[in-house]
Amino acid sequence: MSLAAYEALYDSGVAFGIRKALTSERGKMDIIEKLDFLTAENEDLRRQLKLQEARHELLRKEWERRAEAESKHLGDKIDLLERANSQLKERKLRKEYKRKKAAFSLNCD
């Protein structure tokens, strides 16, 4: 091979190396950009997660407060109905007692 052929081969090799280095550098930059994007997205998602966790906690507390209030309300209602039921039973027993007493006194006369 002639000196010109070696020079052309050398120049071609150098050009190839430079192209490879540039391509590699572009790939590296793309990876760095993607890493930056994913890092920012990760931070945003973590922030959203914290907001959702805080919202969930508020909703859970509100639900517990409402459940407790409803439970107390229903407990009070049950107590009221139990008292009313017991008063009605007493009234019924008194009426039955008076009726039996009246029937007994009629039979004794």
Coordinates of C-alpha atoms in Angstrom, one line a residue:
M1 CA 0.0 0.0 0.0
S2 CA 1.1 3.5 -0.7
L3 CA 1.6 6.2 1.8
A4 CA -1.5 8.0 0.5
A5 CA -3.6 4.8 1.1
Y6 CA -2.2 4.6 4.7
E7 CA -3.0 8.3 5.2
A8 CA -6.5 7.8 3.9
L9 CA -7.0 4.7 6.1
Y10 CA -5.7 6.7 9.1
D11 CA -7.9 9.6 8.4
S12 CA -10.9 7.3 8.0
G13 CA -10.1 5.6 11.3
V14 CA -9.8 8.9 13.0
A15 CA -13.0 10.1 11.5
F16 CA -14.7 6.9 12.6
G17 CA -13.4 7.3 16.1
I18 CA -14.5 10.9 16.3
R19 CA -18.0 9.9 15.1
K20 CA -18.2 7.1 17.6
A21 CA -17.1 9.5 20.4
L22 CA -19.7 12.0 19.4
T23 CA -22.4 9.4 19.2
S24 CA -21.3 8.1 22.6
E25 CA -21.4 11.6 24.0
R26 CA -24.9 12.2 22.6
G27 CA -26.1 8.9 24.1
K28 CA -24.5 9.9 27.4
M29 CA -26.3 13.3 27.2
D30 CA -29.6 11.6 26.4
I31 CA -29.2 9.3 29.3
I32 CA -28.4 12.2 31.6
E33 CA -31.4 14.1 30.3
K34 CA -33.6 11.1 30.9
L35 CA -32.2 10.6 34.4
D36 CA -32.9 14.3 35.2
F37 CA -36.5 13.9 33.8
L38 CA -37.1 10.7 35.8
T39 CA -35.6 12.2 38.9
A40 CA -38.0 15.2 38.6
E41 CA -40.9 12.9 37.9
N42 CA -40.0 10.8 40.9
E43 CA -39.9 13.8 43.1
D44 CA -43.2 15.0 41.8
L45 CA -44.8 11.6 42.3
R46 CA -43.4 11.5 45.9
R47 CA -44.9 14.9 46.5
Q48 CA -48.3 13.7 45.1
L49 CA -48.0 10.6 47.3
K50 CA -47.5 12.7 50.4
L51 CA -50.5 14.9 49.5
Q52 CA -52.6 11.8 48.9
E53 CA -51.5 10.3 52.2
A54 CA -52.4 13.5 54.0
R55 CA -55.8 13.6 52.3
H56 CA -56.4 10.0 53.1
E57 CA -55.5 10.6 56.8
L58 CA -58.0 13.6 56.9
L59 CA -60.7 11.5 55.3
R60 CA -60.0 8.6 57.7
K61 CA -60.3 10.9 60.7
E62 CA -63.5 12.5 59.3
W63 CA -64.9 9.0 58.7
E64 CA -64.0 7.9 62.2
R65 CA -65.5 11.1 63.7
R66 CA -68.8 10.5 61.7
A67 CA -68.9 6.8 62.6
E68 CA -68.4 7.7 66.3
A69 CA -71.1 10.4 66.2
E70 CA -73.5 8.0 64.4
S71 CA -72.7 5.2 66.9
K72 CA -73.4 7.6 69.8
H73 CA -76.6 8.8 68.1
L74 CA -77.8 5.2 67.5
G75 CA -76.8 4.2 71.0
D76 CA -78.9 7.1 72.4
K77 CA -81.8 6.0 70.2
I78 CA -81.5 2.4 71.4
D79 CA -81.6 3.6 75.0
L80 CA -84.6 5.7 74.4
L81 CA -86.4 2.9 72.6
E82 CA -85.5 0.5 75.4
R83 CA -86.9 2.9 78.0
A84 CA -90.1 3.4 76.0
N85 CA -90.4 -0.4 75.6
S86 CA -90.0 -1.0 79.3
Q87 CA -92.5 1.7 80.1
L88 CA -95.0 0.1 77.7
K89 CA -94.4 -3.3 79.3
E90 CA -95.0 -1.8 82.7
R91 CA -98.2 -0.1 81.5
K92 CA -99.4 -3.4 79.9
L93 CA -98.6 -5.3 83.1
R94 CA -100.6 -2.7 85.2
K95 CA -103.6 -3.0 82.9
E96 CA -103.5 -6.8 83.0
Y97 CA -103.2 -6.6 86.8
K98 CA -106.1 -4.2 87.1
R99 CA -108.2 -6.4 84.7
K100 CA -107.4 -9.6 86.6
K101 CA -108.1 -7.8 89.9
A102 CA -111.4 -6.6 88.6
A103 CA -112.3 -10.1 87.3
F104 CA -111.3 -11.6 90.6
S105 CA -113.3 -9.1 92.6
L106 CA -116.4 -9.8 90.4
N107 CA -115.9 -13.6 91.0
C108 CA -115.6 -13.1 94.7
D109 CA -118.9 -11.1 95.1

